[in-house]
PDB file of C-alpha atoms in Angstrom:
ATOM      1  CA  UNK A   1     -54.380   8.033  24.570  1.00 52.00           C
ATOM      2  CA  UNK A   2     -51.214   9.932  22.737  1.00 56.00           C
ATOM      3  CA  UNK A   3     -49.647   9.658  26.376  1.00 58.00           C
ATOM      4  CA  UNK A   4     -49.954   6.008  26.565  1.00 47.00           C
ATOM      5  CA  UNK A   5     -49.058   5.447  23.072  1.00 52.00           C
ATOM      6  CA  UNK A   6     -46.061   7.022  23.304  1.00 59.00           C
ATOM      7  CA  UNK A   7     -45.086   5.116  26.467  1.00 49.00           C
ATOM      8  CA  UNK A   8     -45.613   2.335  25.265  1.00 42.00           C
ATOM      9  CA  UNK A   9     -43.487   3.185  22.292  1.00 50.00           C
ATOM     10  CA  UNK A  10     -40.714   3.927  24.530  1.00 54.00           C
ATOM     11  CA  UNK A  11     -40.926   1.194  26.586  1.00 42.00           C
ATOM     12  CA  UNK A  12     -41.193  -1.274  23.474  1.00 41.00           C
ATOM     13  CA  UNK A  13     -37.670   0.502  21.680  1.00 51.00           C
ATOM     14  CA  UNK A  14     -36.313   0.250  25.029  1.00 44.00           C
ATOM     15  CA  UNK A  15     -36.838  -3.801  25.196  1.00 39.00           C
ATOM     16  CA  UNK A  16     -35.531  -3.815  21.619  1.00 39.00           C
ATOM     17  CA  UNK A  17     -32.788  -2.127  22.180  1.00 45.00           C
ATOM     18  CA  UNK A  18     -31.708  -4.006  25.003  1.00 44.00           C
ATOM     19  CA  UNK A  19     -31.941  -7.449  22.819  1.00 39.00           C
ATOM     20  CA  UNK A  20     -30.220  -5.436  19.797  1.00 47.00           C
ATOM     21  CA  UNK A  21     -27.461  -3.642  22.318  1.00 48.00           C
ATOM     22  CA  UNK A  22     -24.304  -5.987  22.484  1.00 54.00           C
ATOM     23  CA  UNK A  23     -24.899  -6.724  18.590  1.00 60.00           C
ATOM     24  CA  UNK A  24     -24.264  -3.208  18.011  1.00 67.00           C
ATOM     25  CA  UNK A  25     -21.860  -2.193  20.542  1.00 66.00           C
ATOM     26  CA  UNK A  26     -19.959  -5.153  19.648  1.00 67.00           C
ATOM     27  CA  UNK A  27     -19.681  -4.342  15.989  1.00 71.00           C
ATOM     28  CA  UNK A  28     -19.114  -0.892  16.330  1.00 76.00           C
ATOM     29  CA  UNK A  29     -16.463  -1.486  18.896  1.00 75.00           C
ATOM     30  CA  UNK A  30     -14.754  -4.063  16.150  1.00 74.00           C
ATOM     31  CA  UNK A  31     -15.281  -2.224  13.354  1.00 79.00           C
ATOM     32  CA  UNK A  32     -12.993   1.108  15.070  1.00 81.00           C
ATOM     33  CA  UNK A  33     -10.480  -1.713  15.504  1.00 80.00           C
ATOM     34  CA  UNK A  34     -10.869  -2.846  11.968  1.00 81.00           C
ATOM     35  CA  UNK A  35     -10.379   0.376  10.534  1.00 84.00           C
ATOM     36  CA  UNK A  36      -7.328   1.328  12.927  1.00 83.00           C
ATOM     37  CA  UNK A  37      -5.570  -1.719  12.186  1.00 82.00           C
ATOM     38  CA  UNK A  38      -5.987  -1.028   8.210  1.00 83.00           C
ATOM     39  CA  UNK A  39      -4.907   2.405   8.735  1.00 87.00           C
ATOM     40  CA  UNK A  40      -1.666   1.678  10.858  1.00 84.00           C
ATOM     41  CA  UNK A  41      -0.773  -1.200   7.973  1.00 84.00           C
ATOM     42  CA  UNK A  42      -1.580   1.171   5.157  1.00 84.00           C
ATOM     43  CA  UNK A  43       1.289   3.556   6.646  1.00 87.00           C
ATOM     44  CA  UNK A  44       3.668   0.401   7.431  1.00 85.00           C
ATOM     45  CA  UNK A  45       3.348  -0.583   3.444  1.00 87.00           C
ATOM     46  CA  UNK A  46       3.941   2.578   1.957  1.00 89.00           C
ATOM     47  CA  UNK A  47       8.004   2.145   2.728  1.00 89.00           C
ATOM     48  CA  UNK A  48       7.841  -1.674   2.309  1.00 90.00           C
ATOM     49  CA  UNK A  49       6.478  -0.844  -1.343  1.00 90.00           C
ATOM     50  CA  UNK A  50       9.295   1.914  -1.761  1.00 90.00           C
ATOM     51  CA  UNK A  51      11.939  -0.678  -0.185  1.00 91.00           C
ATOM     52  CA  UNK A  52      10.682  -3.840  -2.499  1.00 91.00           C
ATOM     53  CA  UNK A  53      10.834  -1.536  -5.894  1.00 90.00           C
ATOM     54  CA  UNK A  54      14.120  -0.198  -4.950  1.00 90.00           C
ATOM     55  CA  UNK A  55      15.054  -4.079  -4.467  1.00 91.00           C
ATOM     56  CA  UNK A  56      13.701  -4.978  -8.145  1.00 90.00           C
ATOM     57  CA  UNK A  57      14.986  -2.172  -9.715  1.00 89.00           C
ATOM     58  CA  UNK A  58      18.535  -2.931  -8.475  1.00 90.00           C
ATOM     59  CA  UNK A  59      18.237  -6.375  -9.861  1.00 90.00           C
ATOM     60  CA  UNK A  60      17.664  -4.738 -13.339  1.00 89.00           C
ATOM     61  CA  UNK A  61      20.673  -2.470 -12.987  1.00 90.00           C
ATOM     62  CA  UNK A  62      22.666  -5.665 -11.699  1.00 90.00           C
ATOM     63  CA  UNK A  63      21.926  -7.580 -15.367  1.00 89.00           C
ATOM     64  CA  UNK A  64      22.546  -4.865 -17.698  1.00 89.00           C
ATOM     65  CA  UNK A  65      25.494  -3.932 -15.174  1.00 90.00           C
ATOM     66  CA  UNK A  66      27.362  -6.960 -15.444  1.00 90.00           C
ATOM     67  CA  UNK A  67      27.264  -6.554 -19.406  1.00 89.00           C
ATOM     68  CA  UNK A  68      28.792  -3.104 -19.524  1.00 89.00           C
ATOM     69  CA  UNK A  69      31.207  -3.944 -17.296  1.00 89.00           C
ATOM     70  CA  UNK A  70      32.029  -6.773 -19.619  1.00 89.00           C
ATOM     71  CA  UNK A  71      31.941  -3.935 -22.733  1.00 87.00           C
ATOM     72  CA  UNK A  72      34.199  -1.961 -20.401  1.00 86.00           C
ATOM     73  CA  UNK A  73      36.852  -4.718 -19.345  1.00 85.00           C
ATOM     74  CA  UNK A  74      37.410  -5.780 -23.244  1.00 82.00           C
ATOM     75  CA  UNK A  75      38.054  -2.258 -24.344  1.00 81.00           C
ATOM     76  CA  UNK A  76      35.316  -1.671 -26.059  1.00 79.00           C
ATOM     77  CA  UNK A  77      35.043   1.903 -24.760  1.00 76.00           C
ATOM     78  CA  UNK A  78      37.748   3.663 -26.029  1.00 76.00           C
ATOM     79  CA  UNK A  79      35.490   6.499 -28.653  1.00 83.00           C
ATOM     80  CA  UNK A  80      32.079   7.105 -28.041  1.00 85.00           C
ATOM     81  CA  UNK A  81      31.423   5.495 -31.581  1.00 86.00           C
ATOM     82  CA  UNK A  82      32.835   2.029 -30.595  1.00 88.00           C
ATOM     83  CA  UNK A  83      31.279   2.185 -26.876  1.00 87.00           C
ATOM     84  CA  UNK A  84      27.601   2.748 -28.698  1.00 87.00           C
ATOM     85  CA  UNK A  85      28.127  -0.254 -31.335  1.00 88.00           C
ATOM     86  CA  UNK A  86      29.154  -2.151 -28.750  1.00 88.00           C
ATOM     87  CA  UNK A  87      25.692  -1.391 -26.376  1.00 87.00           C
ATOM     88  CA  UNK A  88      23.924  -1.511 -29.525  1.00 86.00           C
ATOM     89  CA  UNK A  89      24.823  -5.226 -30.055  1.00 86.00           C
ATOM     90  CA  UNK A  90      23.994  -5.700 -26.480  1.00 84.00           C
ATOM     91  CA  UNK A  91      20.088  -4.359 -26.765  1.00 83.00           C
ATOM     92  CA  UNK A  92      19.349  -7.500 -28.778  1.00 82.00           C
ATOM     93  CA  UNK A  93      16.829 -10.546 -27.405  1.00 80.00           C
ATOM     94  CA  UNK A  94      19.533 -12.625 -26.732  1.00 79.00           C
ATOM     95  CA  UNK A  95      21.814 -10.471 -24.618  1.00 83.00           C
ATOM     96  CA  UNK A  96      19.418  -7.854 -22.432  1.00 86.00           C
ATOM     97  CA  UNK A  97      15.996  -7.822 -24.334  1.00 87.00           C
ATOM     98  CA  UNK A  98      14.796  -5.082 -21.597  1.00 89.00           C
ATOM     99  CA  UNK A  99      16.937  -2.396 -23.243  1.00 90.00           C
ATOM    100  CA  UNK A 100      14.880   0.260 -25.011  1.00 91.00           C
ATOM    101  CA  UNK A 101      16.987   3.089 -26.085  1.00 89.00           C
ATOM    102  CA  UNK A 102      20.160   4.533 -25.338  1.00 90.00           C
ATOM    103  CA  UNK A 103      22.091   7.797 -24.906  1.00 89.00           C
ATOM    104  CA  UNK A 104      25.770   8.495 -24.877  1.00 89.00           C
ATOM    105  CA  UNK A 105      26.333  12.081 -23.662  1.00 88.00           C
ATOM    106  CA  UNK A 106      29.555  13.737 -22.459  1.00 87.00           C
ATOM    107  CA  UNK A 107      29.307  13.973 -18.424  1.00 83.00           C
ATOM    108  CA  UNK A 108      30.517  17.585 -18.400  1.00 83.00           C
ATOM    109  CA  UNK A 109      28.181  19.700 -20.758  1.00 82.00           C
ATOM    110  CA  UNK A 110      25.775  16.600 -21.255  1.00 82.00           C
ATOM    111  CA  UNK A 111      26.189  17.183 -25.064  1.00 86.00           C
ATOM    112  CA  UNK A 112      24.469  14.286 -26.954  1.00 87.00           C
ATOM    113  CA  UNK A 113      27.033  12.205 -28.928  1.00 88.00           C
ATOM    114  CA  UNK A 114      24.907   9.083 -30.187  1.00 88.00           C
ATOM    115  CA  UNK A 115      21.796   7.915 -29.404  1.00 87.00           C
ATOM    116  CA  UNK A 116      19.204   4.960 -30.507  1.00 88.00           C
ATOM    117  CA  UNK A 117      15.700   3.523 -29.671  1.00 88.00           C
ATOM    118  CA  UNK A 118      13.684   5.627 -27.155  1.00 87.00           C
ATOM    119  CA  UNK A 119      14.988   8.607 -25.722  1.00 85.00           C
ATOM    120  CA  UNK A 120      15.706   8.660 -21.935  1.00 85.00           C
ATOM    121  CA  UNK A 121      14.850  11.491 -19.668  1.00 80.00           C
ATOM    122  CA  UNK A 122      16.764  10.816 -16.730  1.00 72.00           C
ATOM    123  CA  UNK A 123      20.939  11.888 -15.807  1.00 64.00           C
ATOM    124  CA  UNK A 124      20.881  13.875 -19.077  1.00 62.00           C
ATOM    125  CA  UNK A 125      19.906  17.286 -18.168  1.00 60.00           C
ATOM    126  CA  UNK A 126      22.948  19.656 -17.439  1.00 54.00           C
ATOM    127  CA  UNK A 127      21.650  20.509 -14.289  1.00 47.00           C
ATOM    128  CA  UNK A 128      22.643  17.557 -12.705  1.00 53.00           C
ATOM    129  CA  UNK A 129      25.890  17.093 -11.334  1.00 49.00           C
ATOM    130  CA  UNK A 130      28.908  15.555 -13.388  1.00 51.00           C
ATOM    131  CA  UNK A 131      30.371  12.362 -12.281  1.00 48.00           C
ATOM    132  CA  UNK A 132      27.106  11.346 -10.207  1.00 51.00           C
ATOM    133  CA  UNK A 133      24.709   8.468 -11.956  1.00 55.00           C
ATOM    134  CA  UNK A 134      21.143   9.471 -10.928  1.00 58.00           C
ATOM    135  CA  UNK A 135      19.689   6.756 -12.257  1.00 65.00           C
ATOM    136  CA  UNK A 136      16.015   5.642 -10.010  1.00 72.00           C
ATOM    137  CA  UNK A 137      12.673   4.207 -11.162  1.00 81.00           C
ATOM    138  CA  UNK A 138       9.333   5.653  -9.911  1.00 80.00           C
ATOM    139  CA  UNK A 139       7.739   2.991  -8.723  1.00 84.00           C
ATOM    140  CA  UNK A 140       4.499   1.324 -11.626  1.00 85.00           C
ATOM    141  CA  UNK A 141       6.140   3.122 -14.616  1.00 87.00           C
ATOM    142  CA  UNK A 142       6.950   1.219 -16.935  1.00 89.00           C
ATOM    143  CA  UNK A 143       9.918   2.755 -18.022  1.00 90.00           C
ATOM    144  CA  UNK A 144      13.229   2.787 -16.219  1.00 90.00           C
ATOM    145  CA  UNK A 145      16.173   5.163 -16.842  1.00 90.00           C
ATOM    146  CA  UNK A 146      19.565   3.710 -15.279  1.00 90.00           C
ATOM    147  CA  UNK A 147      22.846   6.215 -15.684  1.00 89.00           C
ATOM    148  CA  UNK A 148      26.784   5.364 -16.227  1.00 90.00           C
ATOM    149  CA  UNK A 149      28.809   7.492 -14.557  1.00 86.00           C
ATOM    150  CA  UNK A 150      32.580   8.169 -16.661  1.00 87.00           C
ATOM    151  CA  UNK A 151      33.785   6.048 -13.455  1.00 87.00           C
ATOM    152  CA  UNK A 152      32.040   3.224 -13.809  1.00 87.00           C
ATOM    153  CA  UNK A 153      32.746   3.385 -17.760  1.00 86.00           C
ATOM    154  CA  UNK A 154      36.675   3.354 -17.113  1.00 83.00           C
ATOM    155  CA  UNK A 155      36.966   6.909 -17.284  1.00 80.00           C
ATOM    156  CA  UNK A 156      36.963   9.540 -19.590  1.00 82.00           C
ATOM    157  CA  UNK A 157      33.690  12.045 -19.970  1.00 85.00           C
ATOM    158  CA  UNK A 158      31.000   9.829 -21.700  1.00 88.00           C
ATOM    159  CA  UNK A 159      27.941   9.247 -19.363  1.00 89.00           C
ATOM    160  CA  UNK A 160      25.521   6.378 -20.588  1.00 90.00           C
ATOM    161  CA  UNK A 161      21.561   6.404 -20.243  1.00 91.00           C
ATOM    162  CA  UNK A 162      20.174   3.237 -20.808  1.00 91.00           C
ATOM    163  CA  UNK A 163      16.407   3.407 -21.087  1.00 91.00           C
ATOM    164  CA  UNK A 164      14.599  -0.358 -20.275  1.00 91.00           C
ATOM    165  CA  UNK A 165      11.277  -1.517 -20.427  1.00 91.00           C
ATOM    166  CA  UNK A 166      10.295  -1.922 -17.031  1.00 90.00           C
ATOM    167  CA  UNK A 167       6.559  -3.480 -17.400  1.00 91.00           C
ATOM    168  CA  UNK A 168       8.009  -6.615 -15.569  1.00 90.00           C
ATOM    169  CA  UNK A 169       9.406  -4.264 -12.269  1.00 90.00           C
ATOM    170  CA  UNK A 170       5.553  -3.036 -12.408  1.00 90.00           C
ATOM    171  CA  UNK A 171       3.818  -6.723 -12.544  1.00 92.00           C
ATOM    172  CA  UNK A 172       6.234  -7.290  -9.923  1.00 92.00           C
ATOM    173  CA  UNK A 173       5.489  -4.994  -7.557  1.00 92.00           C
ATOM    174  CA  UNK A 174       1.490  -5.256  -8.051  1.00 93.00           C
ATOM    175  CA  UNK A 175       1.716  -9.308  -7.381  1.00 93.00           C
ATOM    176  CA  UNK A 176       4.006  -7.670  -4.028  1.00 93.00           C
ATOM    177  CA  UNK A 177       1.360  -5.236  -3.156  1.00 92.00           C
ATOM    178  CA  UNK A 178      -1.393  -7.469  -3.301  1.00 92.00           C
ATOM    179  CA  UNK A 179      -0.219 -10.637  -1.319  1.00 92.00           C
ATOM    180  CA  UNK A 180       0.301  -7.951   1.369  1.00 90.00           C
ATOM    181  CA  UNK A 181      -2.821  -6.401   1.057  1.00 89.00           C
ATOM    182  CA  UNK A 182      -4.708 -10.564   1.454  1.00 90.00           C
ATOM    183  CA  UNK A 183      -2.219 -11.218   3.903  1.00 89.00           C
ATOM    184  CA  UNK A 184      -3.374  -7.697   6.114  1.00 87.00           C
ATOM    185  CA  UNK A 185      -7.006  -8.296   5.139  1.00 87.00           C
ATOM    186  CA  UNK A 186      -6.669 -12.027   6.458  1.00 88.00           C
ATOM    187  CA  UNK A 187      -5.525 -10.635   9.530  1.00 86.00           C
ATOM    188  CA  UNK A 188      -7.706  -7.191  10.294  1.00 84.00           C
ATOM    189  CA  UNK A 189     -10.323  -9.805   9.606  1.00 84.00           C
ATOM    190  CA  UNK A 190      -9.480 -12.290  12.256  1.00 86.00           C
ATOM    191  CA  UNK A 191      -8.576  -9.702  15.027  1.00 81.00           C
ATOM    192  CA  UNK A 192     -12.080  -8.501  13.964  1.00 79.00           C
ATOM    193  CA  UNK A 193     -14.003 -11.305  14.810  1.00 79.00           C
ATOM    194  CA  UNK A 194     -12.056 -12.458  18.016  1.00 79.00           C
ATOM    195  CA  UNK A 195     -12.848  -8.799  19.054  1.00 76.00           C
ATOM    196  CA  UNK A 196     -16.580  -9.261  18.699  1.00 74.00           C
ATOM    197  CA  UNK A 197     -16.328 -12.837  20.342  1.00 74.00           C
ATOM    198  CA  UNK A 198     -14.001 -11.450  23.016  1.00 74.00           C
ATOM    199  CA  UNK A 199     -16.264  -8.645  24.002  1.00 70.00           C
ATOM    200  CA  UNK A 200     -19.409 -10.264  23.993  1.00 68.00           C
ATOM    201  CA  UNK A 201     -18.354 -13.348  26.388  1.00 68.00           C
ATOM    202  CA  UNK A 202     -15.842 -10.868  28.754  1.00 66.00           C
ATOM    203  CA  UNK A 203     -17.493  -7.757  29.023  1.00 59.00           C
ATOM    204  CA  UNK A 204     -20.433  -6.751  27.207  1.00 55.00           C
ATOM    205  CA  UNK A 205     -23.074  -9.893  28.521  1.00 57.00           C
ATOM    206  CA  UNK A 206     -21.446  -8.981  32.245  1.00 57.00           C
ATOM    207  CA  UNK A 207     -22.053  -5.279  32.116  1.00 58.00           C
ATOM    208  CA  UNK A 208     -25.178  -5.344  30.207  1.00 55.00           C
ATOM    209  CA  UNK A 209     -27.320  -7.275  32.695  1.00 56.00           C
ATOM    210  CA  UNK A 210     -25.893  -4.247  35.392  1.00 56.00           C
ATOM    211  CA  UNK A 211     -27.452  -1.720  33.222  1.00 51.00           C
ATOM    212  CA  UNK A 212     -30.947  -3.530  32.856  1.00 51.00           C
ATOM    213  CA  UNK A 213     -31.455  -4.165  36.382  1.00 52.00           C
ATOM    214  CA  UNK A 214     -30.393  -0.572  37.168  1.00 48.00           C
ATOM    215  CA  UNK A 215     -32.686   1.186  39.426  1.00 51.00           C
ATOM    216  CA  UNK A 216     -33.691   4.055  36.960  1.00 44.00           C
ATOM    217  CA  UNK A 217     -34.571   1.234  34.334  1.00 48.00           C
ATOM    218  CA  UNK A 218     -36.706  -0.726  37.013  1.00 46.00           C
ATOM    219  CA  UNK A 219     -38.318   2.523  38.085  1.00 48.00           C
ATOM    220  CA  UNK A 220     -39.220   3.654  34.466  1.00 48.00           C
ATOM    221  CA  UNK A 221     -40.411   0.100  33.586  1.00 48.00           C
ATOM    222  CA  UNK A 222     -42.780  -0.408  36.479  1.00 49.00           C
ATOM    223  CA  UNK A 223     -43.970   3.303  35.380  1.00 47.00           C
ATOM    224  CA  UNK A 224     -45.021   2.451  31.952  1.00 46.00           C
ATOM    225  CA  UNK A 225     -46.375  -0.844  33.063  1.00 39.00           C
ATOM    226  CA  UNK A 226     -48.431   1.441  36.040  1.00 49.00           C
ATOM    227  CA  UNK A 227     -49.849   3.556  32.964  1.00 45.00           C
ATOM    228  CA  UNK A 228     -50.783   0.806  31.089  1.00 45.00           C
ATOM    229  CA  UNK A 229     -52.604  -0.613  33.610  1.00 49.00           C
ATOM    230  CA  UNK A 230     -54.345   2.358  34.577  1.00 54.00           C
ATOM    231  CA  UNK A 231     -55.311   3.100  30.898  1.00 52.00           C
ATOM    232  CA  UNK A 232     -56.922  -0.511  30.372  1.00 52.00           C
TER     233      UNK A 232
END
């Protein structure tokens, strides 16, 4: 009686399985496709991000940019004292209202010669190399260092480290990150279901009726039906 029930068992997961099978191979198959496409996208965005914050963080040097080059073409930067008064006037909410702090160093020994607001941390360590602005922003901080070189100040060995508040690069480049993340989802999820639809009309109900009227599946179905038969 075990014998039979256990043939019978077989033979009923077996009927199952055939009504279950292209459900199941068809999401399994769309699902590896899913995850590969999200995969290969994930390593496409990672320089796209890096490319769009290097993009807004440019525009931010551009503004304040234009201003010191303004500071620069009056004059205003012949002592360190005047050239500081001068930015000072310029970190108001009317000029750039970004600006945070600001050091004025010399470029040689990076000796501190004014300073106001918040500290920055970048171009001012004497390890760094004289005459070279350093200036980047790591991508969601939301803080952003940007470096004068004496070149771009007309000369002379003052270096200038303006220190900005960079919460609007970072709200930036989240609202950038996620309209590419809807747009990929949009599309892993299409390709997804025209995979599943593809594979069950073109190759799954064509191979699947092969592998049901196979001759070992025939043999071990008239089998079991033999048993049961026998049995009753």
């Amino acid at each position: 009686m075990n014998r039979l029930a256990s043939h019978v068992h077989s033979w009923w997961r077996e009927v199952v399985a055939g009504v279950d099978l292209k459900a199941r191979l068809s999401r399994r198959i769309s699902f590896w496709i899913f995850l590969n496409f999200i995969l290969v996208e994930a390593l496409v965005l990672i320089p796209s991000v890096m490319r769009q914050a290097e993009r807004l963080e440019q525009q931010m040097r551009a503004l304040t940019n234009a201003k010191v080059e303004w500071i620069v073409a009056k004059g205003l930067n012949a002592t360190a004292t005047e050239l500081l008064t001068a930015i000072e006037e310029l970190a108001s909410p009317a000029m750039v209202n970004t600006i945070r702090g600001v050091s004025l160093l010399t470029d040689s020994s990076r000796l501190v010669l004014g300073s106001f607001g918040e500290a920055p941390t970048t171009g001012i360590k004497p390890s760094q190399a004289a005459g070279k602005a350093s200036s980047s922003w790591i991508p969601f901080s939301t803080r952003y260092d940007a470096v004068w070189s004496p070149q771009e100040l007309g000369g002379g060995d003052l270096r200038l480290v303006i220190r900005h508040d960079a919460s609007g690069l970072q709200a930036g480049l989240i609202r950038y990150v996620g309209k590419i993340l809807l747009i990929v989802l949009g599309i892993a999820l299409f390709l997804t279901f025209a995979t599943m639809f593809i594979l069950d009309r073109l190759v799954i109900s064509r191979v699947l009726p092969c592998v049901s009227n196979s001759p070992w599946r025939a043999a071990h179905s008239s089998k079991t039906v033999r048993l049961i038969r026998q049995k009753s």
